[in-house]
Amino acid sequence: MRIGELAARAGTTTRTLRYYESRGLLPARRTGNGYRTYDEGDLRLLRQIRTLQDVGFDLEETRPFVECLRAGHPEGDSCPASLAVYRRKLDELDALIGRLSTVRETVARQLARAELAAEAQVPGGPEPVCELGGDLR
């Protein structure tokens, strides 16, 4: 199949395919007249790349999965290098989740403090004043 058909079947653009080719992730085979040509195996490579990118892997992190498929394995994540990328990504996600949990706890404490302070204000107190300046009447 030619590049336009592959792009359509993979749900991407020809520009993206040329970029993957330039990064060495997608093989570049040419016909006698210079057209790029692809097969079903290339479509599998693209689907693997897109699936991983959809869940947050950067393009370089997809390389071991692509190489695993190219080596003839039925799945791109059945090779040791792919498993190592999965482990690194999980470690990265665990660290991010930890940081987000800490931030969430801080925001929750701030909210609780602010709500207590708001409840402690005397009803019927002074009217709020605009501190931005200028006459608002």
Coordinates of C-alpha atoms in Angstrom, one line a residue:
M1 CA 0.0 0.0 0.0
R2 CA 1.1 3.6 -0.5
I3 CA 1.7 6.2 2.1
G4 CA -1.8 7.8 1.8
E5 CA -3.6 4.5 2.3
L6 CA -1.4 3.6 5.3
A7 CA -2.0 6.9 6.9
A8 CA -5.8 6.6 6.5
R9 CA -5.8 3.1 7.8
A10 CA -3.7 4.0 10.8
G11 CA -5.7 7.2 11.5
T12 CA -2.8 9.5 11.1
T13 CA -1.2 11.8 8.5
T14 CA 1.4 11.2 5.8
R15 CA 3.5 13.9 7.4
T16 CA 3.5 11.8 10.6
L17 CA 4.5 8.7 8.7
R18 CA 7.4 10.6 7.1
Y19 CA 8.5 11.8 10.5
Y20 CA 8.4 8.2 11.9
E21 CA 10.5 7.2 8.9
S22 CA 13.0 9.9 9.6
R23 CA 13.3 8.7 13.2
G24 CA 13.9 5.1 12.0
L25 CA 10.7 3.7 13.4
L26 CA 9.0 3.0 10.1
P27 CA 10.9 1.3 7.3
A28 CA 11.2 3.2 4.0
R29 CA 10.8 0.9 1.1
R30 CA 10.4 2.4 -2.4
T31 CA 9.0 1.2 -5.6
G32 CA 10.8 1.7 -8.9
N33 CA 9.2 5.0 -9.5
G34 CA 10.1 6.3 -6.0
Y35 CA 6.8 5.9 -4.2
R36 CA 7.0 4.7 -0.6
T37 CA 5.4 1.3 -0.1
Y38 CA 4.1 -0.4 3.0
D39 CA 2.6 -3.7 4.1
E40 CA 0.4 -5.0 6.9
G41 CA 3.4 -5.4 9.2
D42 CA 4.0 -1.6 8.9
L43 CA 0.4 -1.0 9.9
R44 CA 1.0 -3.2 13.0
L45 CA 4.1 -1.0 13.9
L46 CA 2.0 2.1 13.5
R47 CA -0.8 0.8 15.7
Q48 CA 1.7 -0.1 18.4
I49 CA 3.3 3.4 18.3
R50 CA -0.1 5.1 18.4
T51 CA -1.4 2.9 21.2
L52 CA 1.6 3.7 23.3
Q53 CA 1.5 7.4 22.5
D54 CA -2.2 7.6 23.4
V55 CA -1.4 6.5 26.9
G56 CA 1.5 8.8 27.4
F57 CA 4.7 7.2 26.0
D58 CA 6.9 9.5 24.1
L59 CA 8.0 8.5 20.6
E60 CA 11.5 7.3 21.7
E61 CA 9.9 5.1 24.4
T62 CA 8.0 3.2 21.6
R63 CA 11.3 2.1 19.9
P64 CA 11.8 -1.1 21.9
F65 CA 8.2 -2.2 21.1
V66 CA 8.7 -1.5 17.4
E67 CA 12.0 -3.4 17.4
C68 CA 10.3 -6.3 19.1
L69 CA 7.6 -6.5 16.4
R70 CA 10.2 -6.1 13.7
A71 CA 12.1 -9.1 15.2
G72 CA 9.1 -11.2 14.5
H73 CA 7.5 -11.4 18.0
P74 CA 3.7 -11.5 17.9
E75 CA 3.4 -8.7 20.4
G76 CA 5.6 -5.6 20.8
D77 CA 5.8 -5.9 24.5
S78 CA 7.1 -9.5 24.7
C79 CA 10.8 -8.5 24.6
P80 CA 12.9 -7.6 27.7
A81 CA 13.6 -4.1 26.4
S82 CA 9.9 -3.4 26.1
L83 CA 9.2 -4.7 29.6
A84 CA 12.0 -2.4 30.9
V85 CA 10.2 0.6 29.3
Y86 CA 6.9 -0.5 31.0
R87 CA 8.7 -0.7 34.4
R88 CA 10.3 2.8 33.9
K89 CA 7.0 4.3 32.9
L90 CA 5.2 2.8 35.9
D91 CA 7.9 4.2 38.2
E92 CA 7.5 7.6 36.5
L93 CA 3.7 7.4 37.0
D94 CA 4.0 6.4 40.6
A95 CA 6.3 9.4 41.3
L96 CA 3.8 11.7 39.6
I97 CA 0.9 10.3 41.5
G98 CA 2.8 10.7 44.7
R99 CA 3.5 14.4 43.9
L100 CA -0.1 15.0 42.9
S101 CA -1.3 13.4 46.1
T102 CA 0.9 15.7 48.1
V103 CA -0.4 18.7 46.3
R104 CA -4.0 17.6 46.7
E105 CA -3.5 17.2 50.5
T106 CA -2.0 20.7 50.7
V107 CA -4.9 22.2 48.7
A108 CA -7.4 20.3 50.9
R109 CA -5.8 21.6 54.1
Q110 CA -5.8 25.2 52.7
L111 CA -9.5 24.8 51.7
A112 CA -10.4 23.5 55.2
R113 CA -8.5 26.4 56.8
A114 CA -10.1 29.0 54.6
E115 CA -13.6 27.5 55.2
L116 CA -13.1 27.7 59.0
A117 CA -11.9 31.3 58.7
A118 CA -14.9 32.2 56.5
E119 CA -17.3 30.6 59.0
A120 CA -15.6 32.5 61.9
Q121 CA -16.4 35.9 60.4
V122 CA -19.1 37.8 62.2
P123 CA -22.4 38.0 60.3
G124 CA -23.4 41.5 59.5
G125 CA -19.9 42.8 59.5
P126 CA -18.6 45.6 57.3
E127 CA -19.4 45.7 53.6
P128 CA -16.8 44.3 51.3
V129 CA -14.6 47.0 49.8
C130 CA -13.1 46.8 46.3
E131 CA -9.3 47.1 46.6
L132 CA -8.8 47.5 42.9
G133 CA -9.2 51.3 43.2
G134 CA -11.5 53.6 41.3
D135 CA -15.1 54.6 41.9
L136 CA -17.5 51.8 41.2
R137 CA -20.7 53.8 41.6

